[in-house]
Amino acid sequence: AQKITQTQPGMFVQEKEAVTLDCTYDTSDPSYGLFWYKQPSSGEMIFLIYQGSYDQQNATEGRYSLNFQKARKSANLVISASQLGDSAMYFCAMREYGTASKLTFGTGTRLQVTL
Amino acid sequence: DVKVTQSSRYLVKRTGEKVFLECVQDMDHENMFWYRQDPGLGLRLIYFSYDVKMKEKGDIPEGYSVSREKKERFSLILESASTNQTSMYLCASSLGTSSNQPQHFGDGTRLSIL
């Protein structure tokens, strides 16, 4: 079974608008962490934001925020004020704490920011 | 800043060749990982290592082996390359067992097996 599900293969957003990229996960481990990465066309994976399962508040990093709904097992990435440079693949990933720091990745969402 | 360096951005090899992909990190990280990335499949873990000379299989280890003789270097080996191993290969490293430590990635190697 898929542990990380990203149901949006592609998304479009206009410059300066906000966009939400969906991520749902499946785990029976009470302790886990959720990560979002950005992959521009050049190929490097860039870490964006982290949310721990016991964190009381939603994580924020600049224009990135994570809408964490634990009961629904969702960890959606919100990008505010989109910029052309935000066009990239975005991957959601999960670490279950009994798994020696391994990450399980979703299949990604390709975001295209338009003028 | 963490620097993870992969030896080649692009590599073309022939079927049956033994292929070495090298990865070096400069931040004294305990953990190192090799992934392959294919369209529509995301990143899949091949092997990882949490210490020198230690290795563990990931989700798709068949056809691959690894070597970690020094803490900073983690090599991926394709013993006898096949066309279905044409892919993007990504190396990553992370610090210890702290739960919130992200993995830091290299720029990737696009490997073509002809």
PDB file of C-alpha atoms in Angstrom:
ATOM      1  CA  ALA A   1       0.000   0.000   0.000  1.00  0.00           C
ATOM      2  CA  GLN A   2       1.120   3.534  -0.746  1.00  0.00           C
ATOM      3  CA  LYS A   3       2.525   5.181   2.322  1.00  0.00           C
ATOM      4  CA  ILE A   4       2.633   8.634   0.762  1.00  0.00           C
ATOM      5  CA  THR A   5       0.016   9.719  -1.755  1.00  0.00           C
ATOM      6  CA  GLN A   6       0.196  12.837  -3.883  1.00  0.00           C
ATOM      7  CA  THR A   7      -2.921  12.858  -6.028  1.00  0.00           C
ATOM      8  CA  GLN A   8      -2.104  15.911  -8.156  1.00  0.00           C
ATOM      9  CA  PRO A   9       0.349  15.019 -10.941  1.00  0.00           C
ATOM     10  CA  GLY A  10       0.312  18.627 -12.141  1.00  0.00           C
ATOM     11  CA  MET A  11      -0.900  22.009 -10.931  1.00  0.00           C
ATOM     12  CA  PHE A  12      -1.033  25.498 -12.405  1.00  0.00           C
ATOM     13  CA  VAL A  13      -1.080  28.707 -10.396  1.00  0.00           C
ATOM     14  CA  GLN A  14      -0.873  32.342 -11.353  1.00  0.00           C
ATOM     15  CA  GLU A  15       1.981  34.443 -10.129  1.00  0.00           C
ATOM     16  CA  LYS A  16       1.306  36.046  -6.706  1.00  0.00           C
ATOM     17  CA  GLU A  17      -1.498  33.600  -5.933  1.00  0.00           C
ATOM     18  CA  ALA A  18      -1.379  30.961  -3.186  1.00  0.00           C
ATOM     19  CA  VAL A  19      -1.398  27.260  -4.026  1.00  0.00           C
ATOM     20  CA  THR A  20      -1.921  24.095  -1.985  1.00  0.00           C
ATOM     21  CA  LEU A  21      -0.184  20.833  -2.858  1.00  0.00           C
ATOM     22  CA  ASP A  22      -1.846  17.781  -1.352  1.00  0.00           C
ATOM     23  CA  CYS A  23      -0.179  14.966   0.552  1.00  0.00           C
ATOM     24  CA  THR A  24      -1.765  12.137   2.507  1.00  0.00           C
ATOM     25  CA  TYR A  25       0.146   9.482   4.369  1.00  0.00           C
ATOM     26  CA  ASP A  26      -0.411   6.125   5.976  1.00  0.00           C
ATOM     27  CA  THR A  27       1.349   4.900   9.094  1.00  0.00           C
ATOM     28  CA  SER A  28       0.545   3.091  12.311  1.00  0.00           C
ATOM     29  CA  ASP A  29       3.629   4.525  14.012  1.00  0.00           C
ATOM     30  CA  PRO A  30       2.636   7.303  16.470  1.00  0.00           C
ATOM     31  CA  SER A  31       6.017   8.982  15.942  1.00  0.00           C
ATOM     32  CA  TYR A  32       6.851  10.178  12.466  1.00  0.00           C
ATOM     33  CA  GLY A  33       8.069  13.182  10.543  1.00  0.00           C
ATOM     34  CA  LEU A  34       6.888  14.709   7.309  1.00  0.00           C
ATOM     35  CA  PHE A  35       9.097  16.572   4.839  1.00  0.00           C
ATOM     36  CA  TRP A  36       8.566  18.531   1.656  1.00  0.00           C
ATOM     37  CA  TYR A  37      11.218  18.849  -1.031  1.00  0.00           C
ATOM     38  CA  LYS A  38      11.402  20.939  -4.197  1.00  0.00           C
ATOM     39  CA  GLN A  39      13.108  19.669  -7.347  1.00  0.00           C
ATOM     40  CA  PRO A  40      13.695  22.276 -10.073  1.00  0.00           C
ATOM     41  CA  SER A  41      14.369  21.166 -13.643  1.00  0.00           C
ATOM     42  CA  SER A  42      18.105  21.203 -12.875  1.00  0.00           C
ATOM     43  CA  GLY A  43      17.548  18.101 -10.736  1.00  0.00           C
ATOM     44  CA  GLU A  44      18.733  18.915  -7.226  1.00  0.00           C
ATOM     45  CA  MET A  45      16.392  18.145  -4.321  1.00  0.00           C
ATOM     46  CA  ILE A  46      15.924  21.114  -2.005  1.00  0.00           C
ATOM     47  CA  PHE A  47      14.555  20.635   1.517  1.00  0.00           C
ATOM     48  CA  LEU A  48      11.687  23.046   2.219  1.00  0.00           C
ATOM     49  CA  ILE A  49       9.893  22.271   5.467  1.00  0.00           C
ATOM     50  CA  TYR A  50       9.462  19.687   8.236  1.00  0.00           C
ATOM     51  CA  GLN A  51       6.541  18.720  10.497  1.00  0.00           C
ATOM     52  CA  GLY A  52       6.829  16.310  13.409  1.00  0.00           C
ATOM     53  CA  SER A  53       3.847  14.202  14.427  1.00  0.00           C
ATOM     54  CA  TYR A  54       3.864  15.658  17.932  1.00  0.00           C
ATOM     55  CA  ASP A  55       4.309  19.269  16.878  1.00  0.00           C
ATOM     56  CA  GLN A  56       1.413  21.326  18.153  1.00  0.00           C
ATOM     57  CA  GLN A  57       1.656  24.035  15.559  1.00  0.00           C
ATOM     58  CA  ASN A  58       1.797  23.905  11.787  1.00  0.00           C
ATOM     59  CA  ALA A  59       5.301  24.426  10.451  1.00  0.00           C
ATOM     60  CA  THR A  60       6.148  27.577   8.532  1.00  0.00           C
ATOM     61  CA  GLU A  61       9.259  28.605   6.598  1.00  0.00           C
ATOM     62  CA  GLY A  62       8.972  31.914   4.821  1.00  0.00           C
ATOM     63  CA  ARG A  63       6.379  31.554   2.050  1.00  0.00           C
ATOM     64  CA  TYR A  64       5.964  27.844   2.791  1.00  0.00           C
ATOM     65  CA  SER A  65       3.583  26.497   5.398  1.00  0.00           C
ATOM     66  CA  LEU A  66       2.371  23.019   6.141  1.00  0.00           C
ATOM     67  CA  ASN A  67      -1.321  22.417   6.778  1.00  0.00           C
ATOM     68  CA  PHE A  68      -1.029  19.414   9.098  1.00  0.00           C
ATOM     69  CA  GLN A  69      -4.256  17.557   9.858  1.00  0.00           C
ATOM     70  CA  LYS A  70      -3.218  14.573  11.924  1.00  0.00           C
ATOM     71  CA  ALA A  71      -6.627  12.912  12.182  1.00  0.00           C
ATOM     72  CA  ARG A  72      -6.989  13.026   8.398  1.00  0.00           C
ATOM     73  CA  LYS A  73      -3.359  11.999   7.898  1.00  0.00           C
ATOM     74  CA  SER A  74      -2.741  14.893   5.579  1.00  0.00           C
ATOM     75  CA  ALA A  75       0.211  17.261   5.335  1.00  0.00           C
ATOM     76  CA  ASN A  76      -0.502  19.716   2.560  1.00  0.00           C
ATOM     77  CA  LEU A  77       2.090  22.268   1.474  1.00  0.00           C
ATOM     78  CA  VAL A  78       0.868  25.821   1.034  1.00  0.00           C
ATOM     79  CA  ILE A  79       2.947  28.225  -1.022  1.00  0.00           C
ATOM     80  CA  SER A  80       1.892  31.846  -0.649  1.00  0.00           C
ATOM     81  CA  ALA A  81       2.527  34.596  -3.205  1.00  0.00           C
ATOM     82  CA  SER A  82       3.764  32.212  -5.903  1.00  0.00           C
ATOM     83  CA  GLN A  83       6.776  33.240  -7.959  1.00  0.00           C
ATOM     84  CA  LEU A  84       7.953  32.042 -11.365  1.00  0.00           C
ATOM     85  CA  GLY A  85      10.900  30.386  -9.630  1.00  0.00           C
ATOM     86  CA  ASP A  86       8.499  28.149  -7.719  1.00  0.00           C
ATOM     87  CA  SER A  87       7.888  26.133 -10.902  1.00  0.00           C
ATOM     88  CA  ALA A  88       9.269  22.691 -10.052  1.00  0.00           C
ATOM     89  CA  MET A  89       8.413  19.174  -8.897  1.00  0.00           C
ATOM     90  CA  TYR A  90       7.388  18.957  -5.254  1.00  0.00           C
ATOM     91  CA  PHE A  91       7.754  15.786  -3.218  1.00  0.00           C
ATOM     92  CA  CYS A  92       6.207  14.881   0.103  1.00  0.00           C
ATOM     93  CA  ALA A  93       8.119  12.361   2.226  1.00  0.00           C
ATOM     94  CA  MET A  94       7.669  10.592   5.561  1.00  0.00           C
ATOM     95  CA  ARG A  95      10.067   9.176   8.103  1.00  0.00           C
ATOM     96  CA  GLU A  96       8.783   6.587  10.554  1.00  0.00           C
ATOM     97  CA  TYR A  97      11.008   6.653  13.600  1.00  0.00           C
ATOM     98  CA  GLY A  98      11.724   2.967  13.732  1.00  0.00           C
ATOM     99  CA  THR A  99      13.226   2.962  10.255  1.00  0.00           C
ATOM    100  CA  ALA A 100      16.786   4.222  10.686  1.00  0.00           C
ATOM    101  CA  SER A 101      16.190   7.648   9.153  1.00  0.00           C
ATOM    102  CA  LYS A 102      14.752   6.276   5.907  1.00  0.00           C
ATOM    103  CA  LEU A 103      12.380   8.479   3.956  1.00  0.00           C
ATOM    104  CA  THR A 104       9.458   7.250   1.890  1.00  0.00           C
ATOM    105  CA  PHE A 105       8.579   9.595  -0.962  1.00  0.00           C
ATOM    106  CA  GLY A 106       5.392  10.296  -2.860  1.00  0.00           C
ATOM    107  CA  THR A 107       5.294  10.422  -6.645  1.00  0.00           C
ATOM    108  CA  GLY A 108       5.419  14.206  -6.733  1.00  0.00           C
ATOM    109  CA  THR A 109       3.387  17.130  -8.061  1.00  0.00           C
ATOM    110  CA  ARG A 110       4.637  19.303 -10.904  1.00  0.00           C
ATOM    111  CA  LEU A 111       3.795  22.946 -10.226  1.00  0.00           C
ATOM    112  CA  GLN A 112       3.787  25.482 -13.030  1.00  0.00           C
ATOM    113  CA  VAL A 113       3.563  29.173 -12.128  1.00  0.00           C
ATOM    114  CA  THR A 114       2.139  31.349 -14.907  1.00  0.00           C
ATOM    115  CA  LEU A 115       2.142  35.099 -15.511  1.00  0.00           C
TER     116      LEU A 115
ATOM    117  CA  ASP B   1      26.048  24.502   4.081  1.00  0.00           C
ATOM    118  CA  VAL B   2      25.999  20.756   3.545  1.00  0.00           C
ATOM    119  CA  LYS B   3      27.598  19.709   0.306  1.00  0.00           C
ATOM    120  CA  VAL B   4      26.807  16.359  -1.271  1.00  0.00           C
ATOM    121  CA  THR B   5      28.785  15.784  -4.438  1.00  0.00           C
ATOM    122  CA  GLN B   6      28.057  13.125  -7.027  1.00  0.00           C
ATOM    123  CA  SER B   7      30.920  12.340  -9.348  1.00  0.00           C
ATOM    124  CA  SER B   8      29.034  12.667 -12.640  1.00  0.00           C
ATOM    125  CA  ARG B   9      25.935  14.559 -13.808  1.00  0.00           C
ATOM    126  CA  TYR B  10      25.598  12.398 -16.933  1.00  0.00           C
ATOM    127  CA  LEU B  11      26.938   8.932 -17.629  1.00  0.00           C
ATOM    128  CA  VAL B  12      26.507   6.574 -20.572  1.00  0.00           C
ATOM    129  CA  LYS B  13      27.490   2.918 -20.219  1.00  0.00           C
ATOM    130  CA  ARG B  14      26.929  -0.313 -22.094  1.00  0.00           C
ATOM    131  CA  THR B  15      24.931  -3.365 -21.071  1.00  0.00           C
ATOM    132  CA  GLY B  16      26.990  -5.745 -18.973  1.00  0.00           C
ATOM    133  CA  GLU B  17      29.506  -3.149 -17.781  1.00  0.00           C
ATOM    134  CA  LYS B  18      30.301  -2.697 -14.124  1.00  0.00           C
ATOM    135  CA  VAL B  19      29.317   0.853 -13.198  1.00  0.00           C
ATOM    136  CA  PHE B  20      30.430   2.877 -10.193  1.00  0.00           C
ATOM    137  CA  LEU B  21      28.545   5.950  -8.959  1.00  0.00           C
ATOM    138  CA  GLU B  22      30.398   7.918  -6.328  1.00  0.00           C
ATOM    139  CA  CYS B  23      29.019  10.229  -3.663  1.00  0.00           C
ATOM    140  CA  VAL B  24      30.921  12.360  -1.166  1.00  0.00           C
ATOM    141  CA  GLN B  25      29.554  14.509   1.659  1.00  0.00           C
ATOM    142  CA  ASP B  26      31.500  17.085   3.630  1.00  0.00           C
ATOM    143  CA  MET B  27      29.459  17.403   6.840  1.00  0.00           C
ATOM    144  CA  ASP B  28      30.452  14.298   8.787  1.00  0.00           C
ATOM    145  CA  HIS B  29      26.979  12.797   8.414  1.00  0.00           C
ATOM    146  CA  GLU B  30      26.441   9.290   9.721  1.00  0.00           C
ATOM    147  CA  ASN B  31      23.709   8.322   7.271  1.00  0.00           C
ATOM    148  CA  MET B  32      24.012   8.072   3.511  1.00  0.00           C
ATOM    149  CA  PHE B  33      21.450   6.929   0.958  1.00  0.00           C
ATOM    150  CA  TRP B  34      21.124   5.991  -2.696  1.00  0.00           C
ATOM    151  CA  TYR B  35      17.833   6.494  -4.546  1.00  0.00           C
ATOM    152  CA  ARG B  36      16.717   6.104  -8.103  1.00  0.00           C
ATOM    153  CA  GLN B  37      14.099   8.399  -9.563  1.00  0.00           C
ATOM    154  CA  ASP B  38      11.825   7.418 -12.432  1.00  0.00           C
ATOM    155  CA  PRO B  39       8.911   9.403 -13.895  1.00  0.00           C
ATOM    156  CA  GLY B  40       5.656   8.678 -12.090  1.00  0.00           C
ATOM    157  CA  LEU B  41       7.372   6.594  -9.405  1.00  0.00           C
ATOM    158  CA  GLY B  42       9.003   9.239  -7.242  1.00  0.00           C
ATOM    159  CA  LEU B  43      12.215   8.351  -5.409  1.00  0.00           C
ATOM    160  CA  ARG B  44      12.831   4.762  -4.441  1.00  0.00           C
ATOM    161  CA  LEU B  45      15.486   3.760  -1.930  1.00  0.00           C
ATOM    162  CA  ILE B  46      18.126   1.344  -3.195  1.00  0.00           C
ATOM    163  CA  TYR B  47      20.529   1.071  -0.247  1.00  0.00           C
ATOM    164  CA  PHE B  48      21.492   3.084   2.772  1.00  0.00           C
ATOM    165  CA  SER B  49      24.280   3.145   5.316  1.00  0.00           C
ATOM    166  CA  TYR B  50      24.257   4.418   8.891  1.00  0.00           C
ATOM    167  CA  ASP B  51      27.951   3.940   9.574  1.00  0.00           C
ATOM    168  CA  VAL B  52      31.235   3.038   7.927  1.00  0.00           C
ATOM    169  CA  LYS B  53      31.138  -0.494   6.503  1.00  0.00           C
ATOM    170  CA  MET B  54      27.463  -0.804   7.465  1.00  0.00           C
ATOM    171  CA  LYS B  55      24.790  -1.118   4.814  1.00  0.00           C
ATOM    172  CA  GLU B  56      21.146  -2.036   4.611  1.00  0.00           C
ATOM    173  CA  LYS B  57      18.919  -2.871   1.681  1.00  0.00           C
ATOM    174  CA  GLY B  58      16.263  -0.431   0.707  1.00  0.00           C
ATOM    175  CA  ASP B  59      13.152  -1.136  -1.323  1.00  0.00           C
ATOM    176  CA  ILE B  60      14.793  -2.020  -4.652  1.00  0.00           C
ATOM    177  CA  PRO B  61      18.325  -3.430  -4.034  1.00  0.00           C
ATOM    178  CA  GLU B  62      18.301  -6.061  -6.788  1.00  0.00           C
ATOM    179  CA  GLY B  63      21.101  -5.552  -9.290  1.00  0.00           C
ATOM    180  CA  TYR B  64      22.963  -3.100  -7.057  1.00  0.00           C
ATOM    181  CA  SER B  65      25.570  -3.188  -4.331  1.00  0.00           C
ATOM    182  CA  VAL B  66      27.189  -0.450  -2.237  1.00  0.00           C
ATOM    183  CA  SER B  67      30.429   0.303  -0.473  1.00  0.00           C
ATOM    184  CA  ARG B  68      31.183   2.612   2.437  1.00  0.00           C
ATOM    185  CA  GLU B  69      34.849   2.368   3.381  1.00  0.00           C
ATOM    186  CA  LYS B  70      35.071   5.948   4.658  1.00  0.00           C
ATOM    187  CA  LYS B  71      32.448   8.006   6.452  1.00  0.00           C
ATOM    188  CA  GLU B  72      32.306  10.685   3.784  1.00  0.00           C
ATOM    189  CA  ARG B  73      32.021   8.412   0.746  1.00  0.00           C
ATOM    190  CA  PHE B  74      29.217   6.096  -0.360  1.00  0.00           C
ATOM    191  CA  SER B  75      29.499   4.245  -3.662  1.00  0.00           C
ATOM    192  CA  LEU B  76      26.739   2.602  -5.660  1.00  0.00           C
ATOM    193  CA  ILE B  77      27.785  -0.298  -7.888  1.00  0.00           C
ATOM    194  CA  LEU B  78      25.874  -1.787 -10.782  1.00  0.00           C
ATOM    195  CA  GLU B  79      27.510  -5.200 -11.037  1.00  0.00           C
ATOM    196  CA  SER B  80      26.351  -5.874 -14.622  1.00  0.00           C
ATOM    197  CA  ALA B  81      24.433  -2.928 -16.011  1.00  0.00           C
ATOM    198  CA  SER B  82      21.145  -3.554 -17.767  1.00  0.00           C
ATOM    199  CA  THR B  83      18.917  -1.238 -19.794  1.00  0.00           C
ATOM    200  CA  ASN B  84      16.266  -1.200 -17.056  1.00  0.00           C
ATOM    201  CA  GLN B  85      18.786   0.529 -14.814  1.00  0.00           C
ATOM    202  CA  THR B  86      18.672   3.635 -16.998  1.00  0.00           C
ATOM    203  CA  SER B  87      17.495   6.246 -14.522  1.00  0.00           C
ATOM    204  CA  MET B  88      18.303   9.298 -12.436  1.00  0.00           C
ATOM    205  CA  TYR B  89      20.342   8.352  -9.348  1.00  0.00           C
ATOM    206  CA  LEU B  90      20.338  10.570  -6.286  1.00  0.00           C
ATOM    207  CA  CYS B  91      22.632  10.377  -3.292  1.00  0.00           C
ATOM    208  CA  ALA B  92      21.695  11.889   0.069  1.00  0.00           C
ATOM    209  CA  SER B  93      23.124  12.199   3.559  1.00  0.00           C
ATOM    210  CA  SER B  94      21.692  13.048   6.974  1.00  0.00           C
ATOM    211  CA  LEU B  95      22.907  13.641  10.488  1.00  0.00           C
ATOM    212  CA  GLY B  96      22.513  10.901  13.105  1.00  0.00           C
ATOM    213  CA  THR B  97      19.176   9.631  14.316  1.00  0.00           C
ATOM    214  CA  SER B  98      17.542  12.937  15.159  1.00  0.00           C
ATOM    215  CA  SER B  99      14.026  12.706  13.882  1.00  0.00           C
ATOM    216  CA  ASN B 100      13.806  16.150  12.357  1.00  0.00           C
ATOM    217  CA  GLN B 101      17.052  16.094  10.401  1.00  0.00           C
ATOM    218  CA  PRO B 102      16.388  16.383   6.672  1.00  0.00           C
ATOM    219  CA  GLN B 103      18.296  14.464   4.068  1.00  0.00           C
ATOM    220  CA  HIS B 104      20.569  16.588   1.909  1.00  0.00           C
ATOM    221  CA  PHE B 105      20.849  15.593  -1.714  1.00  0.00           C
ATOM    222  CA  GLY B 106      23.439  15.749  -4.441  1.00  0.00           C
ATOM    223  CA  ASP B 107      22.633  17.061  -7.915  1.00  0.00           C
ATOM    224  CA  GLY B 108      21.953  13.591  -9.287  1.00  0.00           C
ATOM    225  CA  THR B 109      23.484  11.406 -11.992  1.00  0.00           C
ATOM    226  CA  ARG B 110      21.527  10.683 -15.161  1.00  0.00           C
ATOM    227  CA  LEU B 111      22.673   7.219 -16.147  1.00  0.00           C
ATOM    228  CA  SER B 112      21.926   5.743 -19.558  1.00  0.00           C
ATOM    229  CA  ILE B 113      22.613   2.077 -20.244  1.00  0.00           C
ATOM    230  CA  LEU B 114      22.781   1.287 -23.960  1.00  0.00           C
TER     231      LEU B 114
END
